[in-house]
Short mmCIF file of C-alpha atoms in Angstrom, two decimals:
data_model
loop_
_atom_site.label_atom_id
_atom_site.label_comp_id
_atom_site.label_asym_id
_atom_site.label_seq_id
_atom_site.Cartn_x
_atom_site.Cartn_y
_atom_site.Cartn_z
CA MET A 1 4.97 36.76 -14.62
CA ARG A 2 7.33 34.65 -12.55
CA SER A 3 10.92 34.82 -13.73
CA GLU A 4 12.63 31.62 -14.89
CA ALA A 5 15.01 31.83 -11.91
CA ALA A 6 12.08 32.11 -9.50
CA SER A 7 10.44 28.96 -10.93
CA GLN A 8 13.56 26.81 -10.60
CA LEU A 9 15.35 25.30 -7.64
CA GLY A 10 18.54 23.32 -8.11
CA GLY A 11 17.70 20.44 -10.42
CA LEU A 12 13.96 21.09 -10.23
CA GLU A 13 11.52 23.43 -11.90
CA ARG A 14 7.91 24.41 -11.55
CA PHE A 15 5.88 23.77 -14.68
CA ALA A 16 2.34 23.40 -16.03
CA SER A 17 1.49 19.69 -15.73
CA ALA A 18 -1.03 18.54 -18.34
CA GLY A 19 -4.39 17.90 -16.69
CA LYS A 20 -2.98 18.48 -13.19
CA GLY A 21 -2.31 22.22 -12.97
CA ARG A 22 1.01 23.20 -11.41
CA GLY A 23 3.67 20.59 -10.90
CA LEU A 24 7.33 19.90 -10.17
CA ARG A 25 9.69 18.53 -12.83
CA ALA A 26 13.27 17.25 -12.83
CA ARG A 27 15.85 19.20 -14.82
CA ARG A 28 18.52 16.54 -14.31
CA ARG A 29 18.83 12.89 -13.37
CA PHE A 30 18.33 11.82 -9.74
CA ALA A 31 19.50 8.50 -8.36
CA VAL A 32 17.60 6.35 -5.84
CA GLY A 33 18.02 7.84 -2.37
CA GLU A 34 19.20 11.22 -3.66
CA LEU A 35 17.84 14.36 -2.01
CA LEU A 36 15.78 16.46 -4.41
CA LEU A 37 14.43 19.12 -2.10
CA SER A 38 14.62 20.37 1.50
CA CYS A 39 11.90 22.71 2.73
CA PRO A 40 11.67 24.27 6.19
CA ALA A 41 8.15 24.50 7.58
CA TYR A 42 6.38 27.75 6.81
CA VAL A 43 4.56 27.12 10.10
CA ALA A 44 4.26 24.00 12.26
CA VAL A 45 2.45 22.90 15.43
CA LEU A 46 3.43 20.05 17.72
CA THR A 47 0.55 17.78 18.63
CA VAL A 48 -0.55 18.28 22.24
CA SER A 49 0.09 14.66 23.28
CA GLU A 50 3.81 15.00 22.42
CA ARG A 51 4.43 18.05 24.61
CA GLY A 52 7.13 17.33 27.14
CA SER A 53 8.80 14.65 25.01
CA HIS A 54 9.44 16.81 21.92
CA CYS A 55 10.53 20.44 21.59
CA ASP A 56 7.64 22.70 20.56
CA GLY A 57 10.03 24.69 18.39
CA CYS A 58 12.22 22.22 16.49
CA PHE A 59 10.31 18.96 17.27
CA ALA A 60 13.51 17.30 18.58
CA ARG A 61 12.85 14.28 20.80
CA LYS A 62 14.75 14.84 24.04
CA GLU A 63 14.64 14.31 27.77
CA GLY A 64 14.91 17.20 30.21
CA LEU A 65 13.16 19.83 28.10
CA SER A 66 12.49 23.21 29.72
CA LYS A 67 8.89 24.41 29.97
CA CYS A 68 7.55 27.86 29.15
CA GLY A 69 7.53 29.86 32.38
CA ARG A 70 4.12 31.41 31.67
CA CYS A 71 1.80 28.70 30.34
CA LYS A 72 3.94 25.77 31.50
CA GLN A 73 2.53 23.73 28.61
CA ALA A 74 5.14 24.30 25.89
CA PHE A 75 8.60 22.71 26.15
CA TYR A 76 11.90 23.62 24.51
CA CYS A 77 15.44 22.30 24.02
CA ASN A 78 16.98 25.58 25.16
CA VAL A 79 16.56 29.35 25.24
CA GLU A 80 17.37 29.63 21.52
CA CYS A 81 14.52 27.29 20.54
CA GLN A 82 12.14 29.15 22.84
CA LYS A 83 13.07 32.57 21.44
CA GLU A 84 12.75 31.36 17.87
CA ASP A 85 9.30 29.91 18.55
CA TRP A 86 8.01 32.86 20.59
CA PRO A 87 6.46 34.81 17.67
CA MET A 88 4.23 31.76 17.10
CA HIS A 89 3.86 30.51 20.68
CA LYS A 90 2.73 33.90 21.93
CA LEU A 91 -0.47 33.39 19.89
CA GLU A 92 -1.34 30.55 22.27
CA CYS A 93 0.52 31.24 25.52
CA ALA A 94 -1.85 33.73 27.14
CA SER A 95 -4.88 31.87 25.81
CA MET A 96 -3.60 28.61 27.30
CA CYS A 97 -3.21 30.33 30.66
CA THR A 98 -6.74 31.74 30.43
CA PHE A 99 -8.55 28.59 29.31
CA GLY A 100 -6.44 26.03 31.18
CA GLN A 101 -7.80 22.52 30.58
CA ASN A 102 -10.50 23.99 28.34
CA TRP A 103 -7.92 25.09 25.75
CA HIS A 104 -8.46 22.63 22.89
CA PRO A 105 -8.35 24.15 19.38
CA SER A 106 -7.71 21.57 16.65
CA GLU A 107 -4.32 21.38 14.94
CA THR A 108 -5.95 22.84 11.82
CA VAL A 109 -7.08 25.89 13.82
CA ARG A 110 -3.65 26.24 15.45
CA LEU A 111 -1.91 25.97 12.08
CA THR A 112 -4.23 28.53 10.47
CA ALA A 113 -3.66 30.99 13.32
CA ARG A 114 0.08 30.75 12.74
CA ILE A 115 -0.34 31.32 9.01
CA LEU A 116 -2.29 34.52 9.69
CA ALA A 117 0.41 35.73 12.08
CA LYS A 118 3.22 34.79 9.67
CA GLN A 119 1.59 36.55 6.74
CA LYS A 120 1.39 39.73 8.82
CA THR A 121 5.01 39.64 10.04
CA HIS A 122 6.54 38.20 6.83
CA PRO A 123 4.53 39.52 3.85
CA GLU A 124 7.47 38.76 1.55
CA ARG A 125 8.21 35.24 0.23
CA THR A 126 9.98 33.01 2.74
CA GLN A 127 12.62 30.28 2.36
CA SER A 128 9.74 27.80 2.26
CA GLU A 129 8.16 29.45 -0.79
CA LYS A 130 10.87 29.40 -3.45
CA LEU A 131 8.62 27.65 -5.96
CA LEU A 132 5.11 28.07 -4.57
CA ALA A 133 3.68 30.73 -2.24
CA VAL A 134 1.09 29.92 0.42
CA LYS A 135 -1.26 32.44 -1.16
CA GLU A 136 -1.15 30.39 -4.38
CA PHE A 137 -2.51 27.25 -2.70
CA GLU A 138 -5.57 25.63 -4.25
CA SER A 139 -8.66 25.83 -2.05
CA HIS A 140 -11.13 23.85 -4.22
CA LEU A 141 -13.75 26.11 -2.70
CA ASP A 142 -16.27 25.36 -5.44
CA LYS A 143 -16.09 21.62 -4.63
CA LEU A 144 -16.87 21.87 -0.91
CA ASP A 145 -20.14 20.27 0.12
CA ASN A 146 -22.33 21.60 2.93
CA GLU A 147 -20.77 19.29 5.52
CA LYS A 148 -17.23 20.48 4.74
CA ARG A 149 -18.35 24.11 4.75
CA GLU A 150 -20.00 23.61 8.15
CA LEU A 151 -16.79 22.08 9.54
CA ILE A 152 -14.84 25.10 8.29
CA GLN A 153 -17.30 27.46 9.99
CA ASN A 154 -16.79 25.49 13.22
CA ASP A 155 -13.04 25.97 12.83
CA ILE A 156 -13.52 29.70 12.22
CA ALA A 157 -15.61 29.94 15.40
CA ALA A 158 -12.85 28.14 17.33
CA LEU A 159 -10.25 30.48 15.86
CA HIS A 160 -12.16 33.50 17.15
CA HIS A 161 -12.81 31.82 20.50
CA PHE A 162 -9.22 30.80 21.31
CA TYR A 163 -7.21 33.48 19.48
CA SER A 164 -8.05 37.11 20.07
CA LYS A 165 -5.07 39.01 21.47
CA HIS A 166 -2.43 38.69 18.76
CA LEU A 167 -4.43 38.15 15.57
CA ASP A 168 -5.97 40.49 13.01
CA TYR A 169 -8.76 38.53 11.35
CA PRO A 170 -9.70 38.88 7.69
CA ASP A 171 -13.39 38.62 6.83
CA ASN A 172 -15.25 35.32 6.98
CA ALA A 173 -15.01 34.64 3.25
CA ALA A 174 -11.21 34.97 3.34
CA LEU A 175 -11.04 32.65 6.35
CA VAL A 176 -13.12 30.04 4.55
CA VAL A 177 -10.62 30.12 1.68
CA LEU A 178 -7.64 29.88 4.04
CA PHE A 179 -9.05 26.91 5.98
CA ALA A 180 -9.87 25.17 2.70
CA GLN A 181 -6.28 25.76 1.55
CA VAL A 182 -4.89 24.32 4.79
CA ASN A 183 -7.13 21.26 4.52
CA CYS A 184 -5.84 20.51 1.02
CA ASN A 185 -2.19 21.45 1.50
CA GLY A 186 -1.29 20.65 5.09
CA PHE A 187 1.21 17.91 6.01
CA THR A 188 1.30 15.48 8.92
CA ILE A 189 4.75 15.14 10.50
CA GLU A 190 5.45 11.60 11.72
CA ASP A 191 8.32 9.88 13.49
CA GLU A 192 10.16 6.69 12.53
CA GLU A 193 7.24 4.50 13.66
CA LEU A 194 4.74 6.75 11.85
CA SER A 195 3.41 8.16 15.10
CA HIS A 196 1.80 11.56 14.68
CA LEU A 197 4.04 14.42 15.88
CA GLY A 198 2.28 17.45 14.47
CA SER A 199 1.08 19.36 11.44
CA ALA A 200 2.88 21.79 9.15
CA ILE A 201 2.79 23.76 5.94
CA PHE A 202 5.57 23.07 3.40
CA PRO A 203 4.70 25.20 0.34
CA ASP A 204 7.39 23.95 -2.07
CA VAL A 205 6.64 20.32 -1.17
CA ALA A 206 2.93 20.98 -1.78
CA LEU A 207 3.78 21.76 -5.40
CA MET A 208 4.21 18.04 -6.13
CA ASN A 209 1.25 16.23 -7.66
CA HIS A 210 0.01 12.83 -6.50
CA SER A 211 0.58 9.40 -7.99
CA CYS A 212 -0.10 5.94 -6.57
CA CYS A 213 3.22 5.06 -8.26
CA PRO A 214 5.33 7.81 -6.67
CA ASN A 215 8.96 8.40 -7.61
CA VAL A 216 9.79 10.31 -4.40
CA ILE A 217 9.06 10.07 -0.69
CA VAL A 218 8.68 12.85 1.88
CA THR A 219 10.26 12.43 5.31
CA TYR A 220 10.94 14.82 8.16
CA LYS A 221 13.96 15.95 10.13
CA GLY A 222 12.32 17.93 12.90
CA THR A 223 10.35 20.65 11.12
CA LEU A 224 12.33 20.26 7.89
CA ALA A 225 10.69 18.28 5.07
CA GLU A 226 13.05 16.31 2.82
CA VAL A 227 12.13 14.80 -0.55
CA ARG A 228 14.18 11.83 -1.82
CA ALA A 229 13.99 9.69 -4.95
CA VAL A 230 12.71 6.14 -4.48
CA ARG A 231 13.51 5.25 -8.09
CA GLU A 232 15.70 6.73 -10.78
CA ILE A 233 14.29 9.98 -12.16
CA GLU A 234 15.25 11.23 -15.62
CA PRO A 235 15.45 14.85 -16.83
CA GLY A 236 12.02 16.14 -17.85
CA GLU A 237 10.18 13.63 -15.64
CA GLU A 238 7.47 14.95 -13.33
CA ILE A 239 8.03 14.49 -9.60
CA PHE A 240 5.20 12.60 -7.90
CA SER A 241 4.64 11.88 -4.22
CA SER A 242 1.72 10.00 -2.67
CA TYR A 243 -0.90 11.92 -0.71
CA ILE A 244 -2.47 8.79 0.80
CA ASP A 245 -1.79 5.33 2.24
CA LEU A 246 -1.08 3.09 -0.77
CA LEU A 247 -2.03 -0.19 0.91
CA TYR A 248 -5.62 -0.14 -0.25
CA PRO A 249 -7.19 -1.13 -3.63
CA THR A 250 -7.88 1.36 -6.41
CA GLU A 251 -11.49 2.15 -5.51
CA ASP A 252 -10.64 2.88 -1.87
CA ARG A 253 -7.64 5.05 -2.79
CA ASN A 254 -9.68 7.14 -5.20
CA ASP A 255 -12.54 7.50 -2.74
CA ARG A 256 -10.03 9.00 -0.30
CA LEU A 257 -8.50 11.26 -2.96
CA ARG A 258 -11.90 12.55 -4.06
CA ASP A 259 -13.02 13.18 -0.49
CA SER A 260 -9.85 14.96 0.67
CA TYR A 261 -8.31 16.41 -2.49
CA PHE A 262 -11.18 16.51 -5.02
CA PHE A 263 -9.61 14.49 -7.84
CA SER A 264 -9.23 10.91 -9.05
CA CYS A 265 -5.83 9.43 -9.88
CA ASP A 266 -5.05 8.30 -13.43
CA CYS A 267 -1.63 6.76 -12.75
CA ARG A 268 -0.64 3.40 -14.22
CA GLU A 269 -1.65 1.55 -11.06
CA CYS A 270 -5.11 3.14 -11.02
CA THR A 271 -5.59 2.56 -14.74
CA THR A 272 -4.52 -1.10 -14.80
CA LYS A 273 -5.64 -2.03 -11.26
CA GLU A 274 -3.06 -4.77 -11.55
CA LYS A 275 -2.44 -5.07 -7.80
CA ASP A 276 -6.09 -5.14 -6.77
CA LYS A 277 -6.52 -8.90 -7.12
CA GLU A 278 -3.62 -9.59 -4.74
CA LYS A 279 -4.75 -6.89 -2.34
CA LEU A 280 -8.24 -8.40 -2.22
CA GLU A 281 -7.11 -12.03 -2.17
CA ILE A 282 -9.92 -14.52 -1.52
CA CYS A 283 -9.60 -17.79 0.38
CA LYS A 284 -8.69 -20.76 -1.81
CA LEU A 285 -11.61 -23.09 -1.13
CA ASN A 286 -13.12 -26.05 -2.98
CA ASP A 287 -16.33 -24.06 -3.09
CA PRO A 288 -15.15 -20.45 -3.58
CA PRO A 289 -17.40 -17.62 -2.35
CA SER A 290 -19.70 -15.97 -4.86
CA ALA A 291 -19.01 -12.53 -6.29
CA GLU A 292 -21.93 -11.18 -4.23
CA THR A 293 -20.52 -12.71 -1.02
CA VAL A 294 -17.15 -11.09 -1.71
CA LYS A 295 -18.80 -7.73 -2.42
CA ASP A 296 -20.79 -7.96 0.84
CA MET A 297 -17.63 -8.79 2.81
CA ILE A 298 -15.77 -5.82 1.30
CA ARG A 299 -18.69 -3.60 2.33
CA TYR A 300 -18.57 -5.09 5.84
CA ALA A 301 -14.79 -4.56 6.04
CA ARG A 302 -15.09 -0.90 5.08
CA ASN A 303 -17.83 -0.37 7.67
CA VAL A 304 -15.93 -2.06 10.50
CA ILE A 305 -12.80 -0.05 9.69
CA GLU A 306 -14.85 3.15 10.01
CA GLU A 307 -16.47 1.85 13.21
CA PHE A 308 -13.06 1.13 14.70
CA ARG A 309 -11.78 4.55 13.68
CA ARG A 310 -14.64 6.19 15.58
CA ALA A 311 -14.10 3.95 18.61
CA LYS A 312 -10.64 5.22 19.44
CA HIS A 313 -8.68 8.45 19.74
CA TYR A 314 -5.73 9.03 17.44
CA LYS A 315 -3.33 9.94 20.24
CA TYR A 316 -0.16 8.05 20.88
CA ILE A 317 2.55 7.49 23.46
CA LEU A 318 5.93 5.85 23.31
CA CYS A 319 5.59 2.84 25.61
CA HIS A 320 8.79 0.91 26.30
CA GLY A 321 10.11 1.94 22.89
CA PHE A 322 6.85 1.19 21.05
CA VAL A 323 4.17 3.51 19.72
CA ALA A 324 0.82 2.78 21.32
CA PHE A 325 -2.63 4.32 21.60
CA LEU A 326 -3.04 6.74 24.51
CA ASP A 327 -6.78 7.21 24.96
CA PHE A 328 -9.75 5.12 23.85
CA PHE A 329 -13.45 5.78 23.66
CA LEU A 330 -13.79 2.03 24.40
CA PRO A 331 -11.66 -0.07 26.76
CA PRO A 332 -8.71 -1.80 25.04
CA SER A 333 -10.29 -5.20 25.69
CA GLU A 334 -13.39 -4.19 23.72
CA LEU A 335 -11.30 -2.77 20.89
CA LEU A 336 -9.32 -5.99 20.69
CA GLU A 337 -12.58 -7.94 20.64
CA ILE A 338 -13.81 -5.82 17.70
CA CYS A 339 -10.58 -6.64 15.85
CA GLU A 340 -10.73 -10.36 16.60
CA LEU A 341 -14.42 -10.73 15.72
CA SER A 342 -13.98 -8.85 12.45
CA LEU A 343 -10.89 -10.92 11.59
CA ASP A 344 -12.83 -14.14 12.25
CA LYS A 345 -15.72 -13.01 10.06
CA MET A 346 -13.55 -11.70 7.21
CA GLY A 347 -11.28 -14.75 7.45
CA ALA A 348 -14.11 -16.93 6.14
CA VAL A 349 -13.78 -15.12 2.80
CA PHE A 350 -10.42 -13.30 2.78
CA GLU A 351 -6.87 -14.60 2.96
CA ASP A 352 -4.64 -13.18 5.72
CA SER A 353 -2.81 -11.16 3.03
CA ASN A 354 -6.01 -9.31 2.08
CA VAL A 355 -5.56 -5.62 2.90
CA TYR A 356 -8.72 -5.44 5.02
CA MET A 357 -7.42 -8.30 7.15
CA LEU A 358 -4.06 -6.52 7.41
CA HIS A 359 -5.77 -3.30 8.49
CA MET A 360 -7.51 -4.99 11.41
CA MET A 361 -4.36 -6.93 12.34
CA TYR A 362 -2.50 -3.63 12.50
CA GLN A 363 -5.15 -2.16 14.79
CA ALA A 364 -5.04 -5.27 16.99
CA MET A 365 -1.25 -4.99 17.14
CA GLY A 366 -1.59 -1.40 18.36
CA VAL A 367 -3.95 -2.43 21.14
CA CYS A 368 -1.56 -5.23 22.17
CA LEU A 369 1.29 -2.75 22.34
CA TYR A 370 -0.79 -0.45 24.52
CA VAL A 371 -1.56 -3.19 27.06
CA GLN A 372 2.08 -4.39 26.83
CA ASP A 373 1.14 -7.78 25.40
CA TRP A 374 4.43 -8.10 23.51
CA GLU A 375 3.80 -11.69 22.37
CA GLY A 376 0.37 -10.77 20.99
CA ALA A 377 1.76 -7.73 19.20
CA LEU A 378 4.60 -9.80 17.73
CA CYS A 379 2.18 -12.46 16.49
CA TYR A 380 0.18 -9.86 14.55
CA GLY A 381 3.31 -8.13 13.27
CA GLN A 382 4.73 -11.39 11.92
CA LYS A 383 1.51 -11.94 9.93
CA ILE A 384 1.57 -8.38 8.59
CA ILE A 385 5.15 -7.87 7.43
CA ARG A 386 5.34 -10.15 4.36
CA PRO A 387 2.07 -8.96 2.76
CA TYR A 388 3.08 -5.37 3.54
CA SER A 389 6.35 -5.91 1.66
CA LYS A 390 4.36 -7.20 -1.31
CA HIS A 391 1.56 -4.62 -1.39
CA TYR A 392 3.55 -1.45 -0.68
CA PRO A 393 6.10 0.14 -3.07
CA SER A 394 9.82 -0.28 -2.54
CA TYR A 395 11.26 1.86 0.29
CA SER A 396 7.85 2.23 1.93
CA LEU A 397 7.83 3.95 5.32
CA ASN A 398 5.00 1.62 6.35
CA VAL A 399 7.21 -1.42 5.74
CA ALA A 400 10.20 0.19 7.46
CA SER A 401 8.02 1.07 10.45
CA MET A 402 6.74 -2.51 10.73
CA TRP A 403 10.28 -3.96 10.59
CA LEU A 404 11.24 -1.45 13.29
CA LYS A 405 8.34 -2.46 15.54
CA LEU A 406 9.17 -6.14 15.01
CA GLY A 407 12.84 -5.57 15.76
CA ARG A 408 12.07 -3.80 19.02
CA LEU A 409 9.59 -6.51 20.00
CA TYR A 410 12.11 -9.27 19.32
CA MET A 411 14.68 -7.40 21.41
CA ALA A 412 12.20 -6.95 24.27
CA LEU A 413 11.48 -10.69 24.15
CA LYS A 414 15.21 -11.52 24.22
CA ASN A 415 15.37 -12.82 20.63
CA ARG A 416 18.41 -10.79 19.62
CA THR A 417 19.12 -12.66 16.37
CA ALA A 418 15.66 -11.95 14.95
CA GLY A 419 15.73 -8.43 16.40
CA VAL A 420 19.00 -7.51 14.72
CA LYS A 421 17.77 -8.87 11.40
CA ALA A 422 14.50 -6.89 11.57
CA LEU A 423 16.18 -3.64 12.65
CA LYS A 424 18.71 -3.94 9.81
CA ARG A 425 15.84 -4.36 7.34
CA ALA A 426 14.28 -1.18 8.69
CA ILE A 427 17.59 0.66 8.40
CA ALA A 428 18.05 -0.47 4.77
CA ILE A 429 14.76 1.17 3.78
CA MET A 430 15.25 4.25 5.94
CA GLU A 431 18.72 4.99 4.57
CA VAL A 432 17.05 5.56 1.19
CA ALA A 433 13.91 7.28 2.46
CA HIS A 434 15.42 9.39 5.27
CA GLY A 435 19.07 9.66 4.21
CA LYS A 436 21.96 7.87 5.89
CA ASP A 437 22.69 10.76 8.27
CA HIS A 438 19.18 10.99 9.75
CA PRO A 439 19.04 11.02 13.58
CA TYR A 440 16.46 8.22 13.58
CA ILE A 441 18.94 5.90 11.90
CA SER A 442 21.64 6.84 14.40
CA GLU A 443 19.23 6.02 17.23
CA ILE A 444 18.38 2.60 15.78
CA LYS A 445 22.05 1.77 15.26
CA LYS A 446 22.66 2.70 18.90
CA GLU A 447 19.88 0.31 19.89
CA LEU A 448 21.75 -2.45 18.04
CA GLU A 449 24.97 -1.57 19.84
CA ASP A 450 23.29 -1.48 23.24
CA HIS A 451 21.85 -4.96 22.73
#
């Protein structure tokens, strides 16, 4: 039995949540913007495309990083960061030297390798596991279909292929469980523009259950996860974060939850579906489209979103201060054409504020940023921001990120007045979500001073 002290942390406690299993509950009141929980990463891996611009150890964004003398592919702030990361980096260093350009395990494989190494060197509970241990993670093994099981076996094969020198492998059945646990409990670390920086395991943060009406938000300070209240939380109230993008209507959100996390949400928003009509807004015409036409267009929108996802890589660069796509399966001109054609077709039925229209506008904006078409990117961003502010919850990182992109675009196009206004809107949200002392906020305020 866990002791009462072991199940509590500050003003929080672990408890049995009705119908949800384990959960996290408030033991005192928390105000909007207040920090509930900080959790260092149990393990973390920097995404390959960010090497050289971010430290592999602490994820700090800096210029003039020093590279590992052996593999020359990992970069660090200083000797201290390199020494601290060595127990994990040594899993990859020799292998990277051996395979060269052919070294390409997925982030899931890299993360799992680090968990195996960590469990061997630190069998006791770590600072990241005050409320929940990694070994307690749900795997939902009984819910995996054949396709998911095959993907896990592919990951296991990659683990054996790329990691041999420093790992002791458990048997295949144990590895299947571990990969399933990572898939359900891993976190994506993102920067202020929601660009992917890496993946990590934050056990205590994973204790929180999901709601499409969350009362907290998770942000990152390097490899430290921070959880802050986005509305007032009373004693005895369960702490809920969101596992998914909340832009989409109820059916889409629950499809994603069932596919990735094996449950459906029963929060107020999912029960009432009160925002779905606005999110799926139809053109106001004298002869409105039939229900069947609308259903067909929703089906088309979902298909084209999936087609677009397959057509591009999810790698990013920082281009003149903006996040942009790095590599494409298709040329940017063809991707932009896909966006524009789909927007034209959907626009015959959907209003611009419809979430499927917004999704394709966002993709088009990303392509414009990549080809440095600042005016085109700004045009899409201006259409996106107001509906985003309506569809997303208060203090949404998606809204803050869009204001930030707009602010930087305005500044690049010499519209300082609009740029200052947009950047201040981003800061107002981020001061609640990230905390007023976050380095990202300091960087944005410096941008304002420099302009």
